[in-house]
PDB file of C-alpha atoms in Angstrom:
ATOM      1  CA  MET A1043      26.502 -58.609 112.226  1.00 50.00           C
ATOM      2  CA  SER A1044      26.586 -62.292 111.307  1.00 50.00           C
ATOM      3  CA  THR A1045      23.576 -63.987 109.742  1.00 54.00           C
ATOM      4  CA  GLN A1046      22.414 -67.307 111.173  1.00 57.00           C
ATOM      5  CA  TYR A1047      21.326 -69.854 108.590  1.00 50.00           C
ATOM      6  CA  HIS A1048      19.209 -72.926 109.291  1.00 52.00           C
ATOM      7  CA  GLN A1049      19.595 -76.036 107.171  1.00 49.00           C
ATOM      8  CA  ILE A1050      16.110 -77.297 106.331  1.00 49.00           C
ATOM      9  CA  SER A1051      15.430 -80.993 105.826  1.00 52.00           C
ATOM     10  CA  LEU A1052      12.777 -83.037 104.053  1.00 50.00           C
ATOM     11  CA  LYS A1053      11.686 -84.442 107.420  1.00 51.00           C
ATOM     12  CA  GLU A1054      11.032 -80.947 108.783  1.00 58.00           C
ATOM     13  CA  ILE A1055       9.089 -79.951 105.673  1.00 57.00           C
ATOM     14  CA  PHE A1056       6.964 -83.086 105.904  1.00 57.00           C
ATOM     15  CA  SER A1057       6.303 -82.495 109.620  1.00 64.00           C
ATOM     16  CA  GLU A1058       5.271 -78.903 108.917  1.00 62.00           C
ATOM     17  CA  CYS A1059       2.879 -80.099 106.196  1.00 63.00           C
ATOM     18  CA  GLN A1060       1.291 -82.597 108.588  1.00 60.00           C
ATOM     19  CA  ASP A1061       0.909 -79.903 111.255  1.00 64.00           C
ATOM     20  CA  MET A1062      -0.656 -77.550 108.731  1.00 61.00           C
ATOM     21  CA  PHE A1063      -3.064 -80.290 107.619  1.00 59.00           C
ATOM     22  CA  THR A1064      -4.366 -80.646 111.188  1.00 60.00           C
ATOM     23  CA  SER A1065      -4.316 -76.970 112.222  1.00 61.00           C
ATOM     24  CA  ASP A1066      -4.947 -74.967 109.036  1.00 61.00           C
ATOM     25  CA  VAL A1067      -6.636 -77.119 106.400  1.00 63.00           C
ATOM     26  CA  PRO A1068      -7.518 -74.321 103.893  1.00 68.00           C
ATOM     27  CA  SER A1069      -3.924 -73.041 103.826  1.00 72.00           C
ATOM     28  CA  PHE A1070      -2.608 -76.570 103.417  1.00 71.00           C
ATOM     29  CA  PHE A1071      -4.667 -77.283 100.305  1.00 72.00           C
ATOM     30  CA  LYS A1072      -3.946 -73.831  98.912  1.00 75.00           C
ATOM     31  CA  LEU A1073      -0.268 -74.705  99.216  1.00 74.00           C
ATOM     32  CA  LEU A1074      -0.854 -78.014  97.442  1.00 74.00           C
ATOM     33  CA  GLU A1075      -2.764 -76.346  94.607  1.00 74.00           C
ATOM     34  CA  GLU A1076       0.121 -73.923  94.060  1.00 74.00           C
ATOM     35  CA  HIS A1077       2.877 -76.529  94.038  1.00 69.00           C
ATOM     36  CA  LEU A1078       1.329 -79.887  93.119  1.00 72.00           C
ATOM     37  CA  ASP A1079      -0.016 -80.350  89.602  1.00 78.00           C
ATOM     38  CA  LEU A1080      -0.416 -83.948  88.457  1.00 81.00           C
ATOM     39  CA  GLU A1081      -1.705 -83.187  84.976  1.00 82.00           C
ATOM     40  CA  PRO A1082       1.724 -82.930  83.239  1.00 82.00           C
ATOM     41  CA  PHE A1083       2.764 -86.319  84.650  1.00 84.00           C
ATOM     42  CA  ILE A1084      -0.253 -88.315  83.478  1.00 88.00           C
ATOM     43  CA  PRO A1085       0.525 -90.100  80.165  1.00 88.00           C
ATOM     44  CA  HIS A1086      -1.885 -89.536  77.294  1.00 89.00           C
ATOM     45  CA  THR A1087      -2.443 -93.276  77.108  1.00 90.00           C
ATOM     46  CA  PHE A1088      -3.731 -93.150  80.685  1.00 91.00           C
ATOM     47  CA  TYR A1089      -6.194 -90.381  79.778  1.00 88.00           C
ATOM     48  CA  ASN A1090      -7.398 -92.286  76.721  1.00 88.00           C
ATOM     49  CA  ALA A1091      -7.886 -95.556  78.590  1.00 88.00           C
ATOM     50  CA  PHE A1092      -9.654 -93.910  81.540  1.00 89.00           C
ATOM     51  CA  TYR A1093     -12.181 -91.839  79.602  1.00 85.00           C
ATOM     52  CA  ARG A1094     -12.668 -94.307  76.752  1.00 82.00           C
ATOM     53  CA  SER A1095     -13.546 -97.290  78.932  1.00 64.00           C
ATOM     54  CA  LEU A1096     -17.077 -96.030  79.614  1.00 65.00           C
ATOM     55  CA  GLY A1097     -17.734 -94.338  76.295  1.00 60.00           C
ATOM     56  CA  ARG A1098     -19.173 -91.312  78.110  1.00 62.00           C
ATOM     57  CA  ASN A1099     -18.150 -88.538  80.447  1.00 74.00           C
ATOM     58  CA  ARG A1100     -17.015 -89.624  83.883  1.00 81.00           C
ATOM     59  CA  LEU A1101     -18.407 -88.161  87.079  1.00 85.00           C
ATOM     60  CA  TYR A1102     -15.030 -88.425  88.826  1.00 89.00           C
ATOM     61  CA  PRO A1103     -11.866 -87.032  87.158  1.00 90.00           C
ATOM     62  CA  LEU A1104      -8.747 -89.095  86.666  1.00 91.00           C
ATOM     63  CA  SER A1105      -6.582 -86.586  88.534  1.00 90.00           C
ATOM     64  CA  GLY A1106      -9.009 -86.795  91.460  1.00 91.00           C
ATOM     65  CA  PHE A1107      -8.462 -90.531  91.964  1.00 93.00           C
ATOM     66  CA  LEU A1108      -4.686 -90.097  91.691  1.00 92.00           C
ATOM     67  CA  SER A1109      -4.629 -87.122  94.077  1.00 90.00           C
ATOM     68  CA  ALA A1110      -6.732 -88.959  96.658  1.00 92.00           C
ATOM     69  CA  LEU A1111      -4.551 -92.083  96.518  1.00 91.00           C
ATOM     70  CA  ILE A1112      -1.318 -90.066  96.774  1.00 86.00           C
ATOM     71  CA  LEU A1113      -2.615 -88.131  99.795  1.00 85.00           C
ATOM     72  CA  GLN A1114      -3.715 -91.434 101.317  1.00 88.00           C
ATOM     73  CA  LYS A1115      -0.089 -92.581 101.269  1.00 84.00           C
ATOM     74  CA  ILE A1116       1.327 -89.241 102.428  1.00 78.00           C
ATOM     75  CA  PHE A1117      -0.852 -89.202 105.532  1.00 78.00           C
ATOM     76  CA  SER A1118      -0.656 -92.970 106.151  1.00 81.00           C
ATOM     77  CA  ILE A1119      -4.399 -93.533 105.841  1.00 87.00           C
ATOM     78  CA  PRO A1120      -4.477 -97.351 106.096  1.00 86.00           C
ATOM     79  CA  THR A1121      -7.696 -98.247 104.247  1.00 89.00           C
ATOM     80  CA  ASP A1122      -9.855 -96.972 101.413  1.00 91.00           C
ATOM     81  CA  ALA A1123     -12.804 -96.887 103.818  1.00 92.00           C
ATOM     82  CA  LEU A1124     -10.983 -94.410 106.054  1.00 92.00           C
ATOM     83  CA  LEU A1125      -9.923 -92.369 103.006  1.00 92.00           C
ATOM     84  CA  ILE A1126     -13.571 -92.143 101.929  1.00 93.00           C
ATOM     85  CA  LEU A1127     -14.500 -90.982 105.430  1.00 92.00           C
ATOM     86  CA  PHE A1128     -11.866 -88.235 105.230  1.00 89.00           C
ATOM     87  CA  LEU A1129     -13.269 -87.176 101.854  1.00 91.00           C
ATOM     88  CA  LYS A1130     -16.779 -86.986 103.271  1.00 91.00           C
ATOM     89  CA  LEU A1131     -15.729 -84.942 106.308  1.00 88.00           C
ATOM     90  CA  CYS A1132     -13.255 -82.561 104.634  1.00 84.00           C
ATOM     91  CA  LYS A1133     -14.668 -80.280 101.942  1.00 86.00           C
ATOM     92  CA  GLU A1134     -11.215 -78.869 101.155  1.00 82.00           C
ATOM     93  CA  LEU A1135      -9.967 -82.371 100.407  1.00 85.00           C
ATOM     94  CA  ARG A1136     -12.910 -83.037  98.066  1.00 89.00           C
ATOM     95  CA  ASP A1137     -12.385 -79.723  96.274  1.00 87.00           C
ATOM     96  CA  PHE A1138      -8.668 -80.395  95.860  1.00 84.00           C
ATOM     97  CA  CYS A1139      -9.423 -83.784  94.274  1.00 88.00           C
ATOM     98  CA  GLY A1140     -12.159 -82.279  92.096  1.00 88.00           C
ATOM     99  CA  PHE A1141     -14.893 -84.520  93.504  1.00 91.00           C
ATOM    100  CA  SER A1142     -18.417 -83.110  93.451  1.00 89.00           C
ATOM    101  CA  LYS A1143     -19.408 -86.209  95.405  1.00 90.00           C
ATOM    102  CA  VAL A1144     -17.351 -88.884  97.122  1.00 92.00           C
ATOM    103  CA  PRO A1145     -16.632 -92.102  95.153  1.00 92.00           C
ATOM    104  CA  ASP A1146     -17.627 -95.304  96.901  1.00 92.00           C
ATOM    105  CA  ALA A1147     -15.210 -98.102  97.807  1.00 92.00           C
ATOM    106  CA  PRO A1148     -15.844-100.308  94.708  1.00 92.00           C
ATOM    107  CA  LEU A1149     -14.874 -97.387  92.450  1.00 92.00           C
ATOM    108  CA  PHE A1150     -11.489 -97.035  94.135  1.00 93.00           C
ATOM    109  CA  THR A1151     -10.984-100.805  93.918  1.00 92.00           C
ATOM    110  CA  ARG A1152     -11.906-100.969  90.211  1.00 92.00           C
ATOM    111  CA  PHE A1153      -9.699 -97.955  89.468  1.00 93.00           C
ATOM    112  CA  LYS A1154      -6.635 -99.644  90.968  1.00 90.00           C
ATOM    113  CA  GLN A1155      -7.405-103.004  89.334  1.00 89.00           C
ATOM    114  CA  ASN A1156      -8.387-101.787  85.858  1.00 91.00           C
ATOM    115  CA  PHE A1157      -5.672 -99.160  85.383  1.00 91.00           C
ATOM    116  CA  LEU A1158      -2.732-100.762  87.154  1.00 87.00           C
ATOM    117  CA  PRO A1159      -0.459-100.816  84.032  1.00 88.00           C
ATOM    118  CA  PHE A1160      -1.103 -97.120  83.426  1.00 91.00           C
ATOM    119  CA  ILE A1161      -0.385 -96.228  87.058  1.00 89.00           C
ATOM    120  CA  GLU A1162       2.921 -98.073  86.708  1.00 85.00           C
ATOM    121  CA  GLN A1163       3.628 -96.206  83.469  1.00 87.00           C
ATOM    122  CA  MET A1164       2.952 -92.889  85.196  1.00 88.00           C
ATOM    123  CA  PHE A1165       5.416 -93.572  87.988  1.00 83.00           C
ATOM    124  CA  ASN A1166       8.039 -94.812  85.530  1.00 83.00           C
ATOM    125  CA  GLN A1167       7.628 -91.456  83.799  1.00 84.00           C
ATOM    126  CA  LEU A1168       8.212 -89.731  87.151  1.00 85.00           C
ATOM    127  CA  VAL A1169      11.565 -91.522  87.381  1.00 86.00           C
ATOM    128  CA  ASP A1170      12.616 -89.940  84.083  1.00 84.00           C
ATOM    129  CA  PHE A1171      11.427 -86.539  85.296  1.00 86.00           C
ATOM    130  CA  THR A1172      13.220 -86.668  88.655  1.00 88.00           C
ATOM    131  CA  GLU A1173      16.541 -88.060  87.387  1.00 89.00           C
ATOM    132  CA  PRO A1174      17.914 -84.637  86.246  1.00 90.00           C
ATOM    133  CA  LEU A1175      16.811 -83.165  89.586  1.00 89.00           C
ATOM    134  CA  CYS A1176      18.708 -85.868  91.476  1.00 90.00           C
ATOM    135  CA  GLN A1177      21.764 -85.287  89.299  1.00 90.00           C
ATOM    136  CA  ALA A1178      21.612 -81.555  90.052  1.00 90.00           C
ATOM    137  CA  ILE A1179      21.316 -82.149  93.815  1.00 88.00           C
ATOM    138  CA  ASP A1180      24.252 -84.573  94.065  1.00 88.00           C
ATOM    139  CA  ALA A1181      25.570 -86.360  90.985  1.00 89.00           C
ATOM    140  CA  ALA A1182      27.601 -88.871  93.015  1.00 90.00           C
ATOM    141  CA  LEU A1183      24.677 -89.947  95.196  1.00 90.00           C
ATOM    142  CA  ALA A1184      22.339 -89.964  92.201  1.00 89.00           C
ATOM    143  CA  GLN A1185      24.517 -92.596  90.494  1.00 88.00           C
ATOM    144  CA  MET A1186      24.452 -94.945  93.476  1.00 88.00           C
ATOM    145  CA  LEU A1187      21.933 -97.769  93.637  1.00 88.00           C
ATOM    146  CA  THR A1188      20.681 -99.501  96.778  1.00 89.00           C
ATOM    147  CA  PHE A1189      19.001-102.886  96.381  1.00 89.00           C
ATOM    148  CA  ASP A1190      16.563-104.295  98.921  1.00 87.00           C
ATOM    149  CA  THR A1191      13.854-106.941  99.067  1.00 85.00           C
ATOM    150  CA  SER A1192      10.643-107.078 101.043  1.00 84.00           C
ATOM    151  CA  GLY A1193       7.148-108.498 100.786  1.00 85.00           C
ATOM    152  CA  ILE A1194       3.518-107.496 101.104  1.00 85.00           C
ATOM    153  CA  GLU A1195       1.694-109.848 103.447  1.00 86.00           C
ATOM    154  CA  LEU A1196      -1.582-110.934 101.887  1.00 85.00           C
ATOM    155  CA  TYR A1197      -4.914-111.777 103.488  1.00 84.00           C
ATOM    156  CA  VAL A1198      -4.761-115.573 103.314  1.00 86.00           C
ATOM    157  CA  SER A1199      -5.540-118.127 105.995  1.00 82.00           C
ATOM    158  CA  GLU A1200      -1.909-119.275 106.118  1.00 81.00           C
ATOM    159  CA  ASN A1201      -0.967-115.842 107.504  1.00 83.00           C
ATOM    160  CA  ASN A1202      -3.185-116.380 110.526  1.00 81.00           C
ATOM    161  CA  PRO A1203      -0.707-116.859 113.429  1.00 77.00           C
ATOM    162  CA  LYS A1204      -2.915-119.582 114.870  1.00 79.00           C
ATOM    163  CA  THR A1205      -2.297-121.795 111.834  1.00 76.00           C
ATOM    164  CA  LEU A1206       1.506-121.803 112.115  1.00 74.00           C
ATOM    165  CA  ASN A1207       1.576-121.792 115.922  1.00 79.00           C
ATOM    166  CA  ALA A1208      -0.709-124.823 116.112  1.00 81.00           C
ATOM    167  CA  PHE A1209       1.511-126.624 113.597  1.00 80.00           C
ATOM    168  CA  ILE A1210       4.657-125.795 115.608  1.00 82.00           C
ATOM    169  CA  ARG A1211       3.017-126.918 118.868  1.00 85.00           C
ATOM    170  CA  ARG A1212       2.181-130.292 117.325  1.00 85.00           C
ATOM    171  CA  LEU A1213       5.778-130.690 116.128  1.00 85.00           C
ATOM    172  CA  LYS A1214       7.143-129.745 119.554  1.00 85.00           C
ATOM    173  CA  ALA A1215       4.908-132.303 121.233  1.00 85.00           C
ATOM    174  CA  TYR A1216       5.831-135.035 118.744  1.00 84.00           C
ATOM    175  CA  TYR A1217       9.604-134.394 118.975  1.00 84.00           C
ATOM    176  CA  LYS A1218       9.779-133.473 122.657  1.00 83.00           C
ATOM    177  CA  ASP A1219      12.205-136.348 123.295  1.00 81.00           C
ATOM    178  CA  LYS A1220      14.519-135.218 120.480  1.00 82.00           C
ATOM    179  CA  PRO A1221      16.079-131.859 121.455  1.00 80.00           C
ATOM    180  CA  ALA A1222      18.262-131.830 118.340  1.00 81.00           C
ATOM    181  CA  VAL A1223      15.161-131.345 116.164  1.00 79.00           C
ATOM    182  CA  ASP A1224      14.320-127.687 115.473  1.00 78.00           C
ATOM    183  CA  PRO A1225      10.501-127.521 115.137  1.00 79.00           C
ATOM    184  CA  TYR A1226      10.659-124.071 113.557  1.00 75.00           C
ATOM    185  CA  LYS A1227      12.921-125.160 110.701  1.00 73.00           C
ATOM    186  CA  MET A1228      10.858-128.305 110.285  1.00 77.00           C
ATOM    187  CA  ALA A1229       7.678-126.241 110.096  1.00 75.00           C
ATOM    188  CA  TYR A1230       9.286-124.091 107.415  1.00 71.00           C
ATOM    189  CA  GLY A1231      10.120-127.163 105.373  1.00 72.00           C
ATOM    190  CA  LEU A1232       6.687-128.790 105.750  1.00 77.00           C
ATOM    191  CA  MET A1233       4.471-125.746 105.171  1.00 78.00           C
ATOM    192  CA  PRO A1234       3.294-125.354 101.549  1.00 79.00           C
ATOM    193  CA  ALA A1235       5.360-123.088  99.297  1.00 78.00           C
ATOM    194  CA  GLN A1236       2.327-120.961  98.405  1.00 83.00           C
ATOM    195  CA  ALA A1237      -1.088-120.183  99.821  1.00 85.00           C
ATOM    196  CA  ALA A1238      -3.952-122.378  98.672  1.00 83.00           C
ATOM    197  CA  ALA A1239      -6.272-119.458  97.872  1.00 85.00           C
ATOM    198  CA  CYS A1240      -3.658-117.225  96.190  1.00 84.00           C
ATOM    199  CA  PRO A1241      -0.684-118.669  94.268  1.00 81.00           C
ATOM    200  CA  GLU A1242       1.067-115.279  94.383  1.00 82.00           C
ATOM    201  CA  ALA A1243       1.292-115.508  98.185  1.00 84.00           C
ATOM    202  CA  LYS A1244       4.613-117.317  98.544  1.00 83.00           C
ATOM    203  CA  GLN A1245       6.066-118.593 101.797  1.00 81.00           C
ATOM    204  CA  LEU A1246       8.756-116.133 102.868  1.00 80.00           C
ATOM    205  CA  TYR A1247      10.876-115.348 105.876  1.00 75.00           C
ATOM    206  CA  ILE A1248      10.693-111.560 106.291  1.00 75.00           C
ATOM    207  CA  ASN A1249      11.810-109.445 109.243  1.00 69.00           C
ATOM    208  CA  GLY A1250      12.373-112.501 111.388  1.00 69.00           C
ATOM    209  CA  HIS A1251       9.027-114.225 110.922  1.00 74.00           C
ATOM    210  CA  PHE A1252       7.246-116.590 108.533  1.00 77.00           C
ATOM    211  CA  CYS A1253       4.535-115.221 106.296  1.00 82.00           C
ATOM    212  CA  TYR A1254       2.877-115.660 102.930  1.00 86.00           C
ATOM    213  CA  ALA A1255       3.592-112.562 100.907  1.00 87.00           C
ATOM    214  CA  ASP A1256       4.055-111.107  97.461  1.00 87.00           C
ATOM    215  CA  LYS A1257       7.813-110.519  97.306  1.00 85.00           C
ATOM    216  CA  PHE A1258       9.223-107.443  95.603  1.00 88.00           C
ATOM    217  CA  THR A1259      12.531-105.657  95.152  1.00 89.00           C
ATOM    218  CA  ILE A1260      13.174-101.941  95.273  1.00 89.00           C
ATOM    219  CA  LEU A1261      16.055 -99.873  93.897  1.00 91.00           C
ATOM    220  CA  THR A1262      16.776 -96.425  95.327  1.00 91.00           C
ATOM    221  CA  ASN A1263      19.580 -94.010  94.581  1.00 90.00           C
ATOM    222  CA  GLY A1264      21.924 -92.550  97.166  1.00 89.00           C
ATOM    223  CA  LEU A1265      19.423 -89.772  97.862  1.00 87.00           C
ATOM    224  CA  GLY A1266      16.775 -92.315  98.861  1.00 86.00           C
ATOM    225  CA  ILE A1267      14.622 -91.654  95.771  1.00 88.00           C
ATOM    226  CA  VAL A1268      12.945 -94.768  94.336  1.00 88.00           C
ATOM    227  CA  ARG A1269      14.191 -95.660  90.859  1.00 89.00           C
ATOM    228  CA  HIS A1270      12.641 -99.068  90.226  1.00 88.00           C
ATOM    229  CA  MET A1271      10.380-101.710  91.756  1.00 88.00           C
ATOM    230  CA  ALA A1272       9.801-105.275  90.592  1.00 87.00           C
ATOM    231  CA  PHE A1273       7.581-108.020  91.960  1.00 87.00           C
ATOM    232  CA  LEU A1274       9.282-111.407  91.977  1.00 83.00           C
ATOM    233  CA  ASP A1275       6.132-113.203  90.882  1.00 81.00           C
ATOM    234  CA  ASP A1276       5.704-116.167  88.543  1.00 79.00           C
ATOM    235  CA  ALA A1277       5.800-113.946  85.447  1.00 83.00           C
ATOM    236  CA  PHE A1278       9.139-112.461  86.542  1.00 85.00           C
ATOM    237  CA  LYS A1279      10.577-115.917  87.187  1.00 81.00           C
ATOM    238  CA  ARG A1280       9.414-117.157  83.784  1.00 83.00           C
ATOM    239  CA  ALA A1281      11.246-114.218  82.203  1.00 85.00           C
ATOM    240  CA  HIS A1282      14.353-115.099  84.230  1.00 83.00           C
ATOM    241  CA  PRO A1283      14.598-118.910  84.360  1.00 81.00           C
ATOM    242  CA  GLU A1284      18.023-118.699  86.003  1.00 76.00           C
ATOM    243  CA  MET A1285      16.343-117.774  89.281  1.00 74.00           C
ATOM    244  CA  PRO A1286      15.623-120.606  91.764  1.00 65.00           C
ATOM    245  CA  VAL A1287      11.923-121.356  92.176  1.00 58.00           C
ATOM    246  CA  GLU A1288      11.744-124.012  94.877  1.00 57.00           C
ATOM    247  CA  LYS A1289      13.098-123.990  98.408  1.00 55.00           C
ATOM    248  CA  ARG A1290      16.681-125.257  98.531  1.00 53.00           C
ATOM    249  CA  SER A1291      17.105-125.980 102.220  1.00 56.00           C
ATOM    250  CA  ASP A1292      15.342-126.321 105.539  1.00 59.00           C
ATOM    251  CA  SER A1293      16.763-122.984 106.682  1.00 61.00           C
ATOM    252  CA  PRO A1294      14.641-119.878 106.036  1.00 60.00           C
ATOM    253  CA  ASP A1295      17.674-117.606 106.449  1.00 62.00           C
ATOM    254  CA  THR A1296      19.615-119.556 103.822  1.00 64.00           C
ATOM    255  CA  ASP A1297      16.722-119.536 101.370  1.00 65.00           C
ATOM    256  CA  LYS A1298      16.248-115.798 101.865  1.00 69.00           C
ATOM    257  CA  SER A1299      19.928-115.124 101.185  1.00 67.00           C
ATOM    258  CA  ILE A1300      19.853-117.321  98.079  1.00 65.00           C
ATOM    259  CA  GLY A1301      16.665-115.697  96.805  1.00 72.00           C
ATOM    260  CA  ASP A1302      17.913-112.141  97.370  1.00 76.00           C
ATOM    261  CA  ALA A1303      21.266-112.828  95.693  1.00 78.00           C
ATOM    262  CA  ALA A1304      19.661-114.617  92.729  1.00 81.00           C
ATOM    263  CA  SER A1305      17.250-111.743  92.066  1.00 84.00           C
ATOM    264  CA  LEU A1306      19.909-109.015  92.057  1.00 86.00           C
ATOM    265  CA  LYS A1307      21.231-109.471  88.514  1.00 86.00           C
ATOM    266  CA  PRO A1308      17.808-109.934  86.809  1.00 87.00           C
ATOM    267  CA  VAL A1309      16.391-106.863  88.546  1.00 88.00           C
ATOM    268  CA  LEU A1310      19.389-104.711  87.615  1.00 87.00           C
ATOM    269  CA  SER A1311      19.274-106.006  84.035  1.00 86.00           C
ATOM    270  CA  ASP A1312      15.602-105.090  83.661  1.00 86.00           C
ATOM    271  CA  PHE A1313      16.177-101.698  85.275  1.00 86.00           C
ATOM    272  CA  PHE A1314      19.031-100.647  83.023  1.00 82.00           C
ATOM    273  CA  LEU A1315      17.420-102.005  79.882  1.00 80.00           C
ATOM    274  CA  GLY A1316      14.244-100.137  80.753  1.00 67.00           C
ATOM    275  CA  ILE A1317      15.984 -96.751  81.021  1.00 44.00           C
ATOM    276  CA  GLN A1318      18.377 -97.066  78.064  1.00 37.00           C
ATOM    277  CA  PRO A1319      16.873 -94.032  76.217  1.00 33.00           C
ATOM    278  CA  PHE A1320      17.586 -91.963  79.321  1.00 35.00           C
ATOM    279  CA  ILE A1321      21.178 -93.093  79.927  1.00 33.00           C
ATOM    280  CA  ARG A1322      22.538 -90.172  77.889  1.00 28.00           C
ATOM    281  CA  ILE A1323      22.068 -87.764  80.813  1.00 30.00           C
ATOM    282  CA  LEU A1324      24.292 -89.831  83.112  1.00 33.00           C
ATOM    283  CA  SER A1325      28.027 -89.478  83.424  1.00 31.00           C
ATOM    284  CA  SER A1326      30.515 -91.622  81.541  1.00 29.00           C
ATOM    285  CA  GLY A1327      31.298 -93.543  84.727  1.00 30.00           C
ATOM    286  CA  THR A1328      27.759 -94.853  84.895  1.00 33.00           C
ATOM    287  CA  ARG A1329      27.729 -95.789  81.211  1.00 30.00           C
ATOM    288  CA  LEU A1330      30.851 -97.881  81.758  1.00 29.00           C
ATOM    289  CA  LEU A1331      29.299 -99.525  84.793  1.00 34.00           C
ATOM    290  CA  ILE A1332      26.223-100.804  82.964  1.00 32.00           C
ATOM    291  CA  PRO A1333      27.830-103.479  80.720  1.00 32.00           C
ATOM    292  CA  TRP A1334      29.930-104.661  83.682  1.00 30.00           C
ATOM    293  CA  ILE A1335      26.800-105.208  85.761  1.00 33.00           C
ATOM    294  CA  LEU A1336      24.989-107.016  82.950  1.00 33.00           C
ATOM    295  CA  THR A1337      27.832-109.328  81.989  1.00 32.00           C
ATOM    296  CA  GLY A1338      30.235-109.657  84.901  1.00 34.00           C
ATOM    297  CA  LEU A1339      28.116-109.784  88.066  1.00 34.00           C
TER     298      LEU A1339
END
């Protein structure tokens, strides 16, 4: 008698977890408690900074904030206000996070603002932890790198569609007798390079539309696991003066292509320099690739 095997996938596992969360909440959190333990991944420097900042015991544990924010992303909860509502309504969720009472919105905001470097350090540590796992799953795919750019649209007045649309309508009316003039490209060239209220909100052309966003790059391996992220902010550009800062043309597509190509080498350089102590676990092919990328790209 032949045995039928079924190839499971990450998508199916994630769908089953979401179904369990809606239909059997106690079993879902029991499963999380058995298989998800954040404590070993939290750097000691993070512990010291979190508990030392007040000089007294904290009512809310560090692992509780991290668990709540991770579950917020897993279940696509869009705002902290909605996350707090879930915490208030679901006792199992509060118990899993270790909250005797629900933190208010300013506490979540201060946590993310005050401990941002330590959160970044924690996720960099996760990269080191998951690299041997990726190598064991598929060494060839684990050595691949995929580079992509995107941006986080910020809450500034320039991102209000009415602002840009009104500007384009005025240009269309002014140049209505000149069909060779493209009002969209002209609007791109005349709009300010950054938002007035937030210098980090740069004018970008993302997914076919104008916006003011904080641009970032992401590196993933062939398995789709994130290896590195970098925000292309003013600090990054000061560290890499070879990158263009100003717009070079009246074409948003051209500027996007130039910006993406110019950021590739600096991002890869920072990534490989940042994981040098961990390179020893990679194959010789990858070690030979690194100096070529840094010097010959």
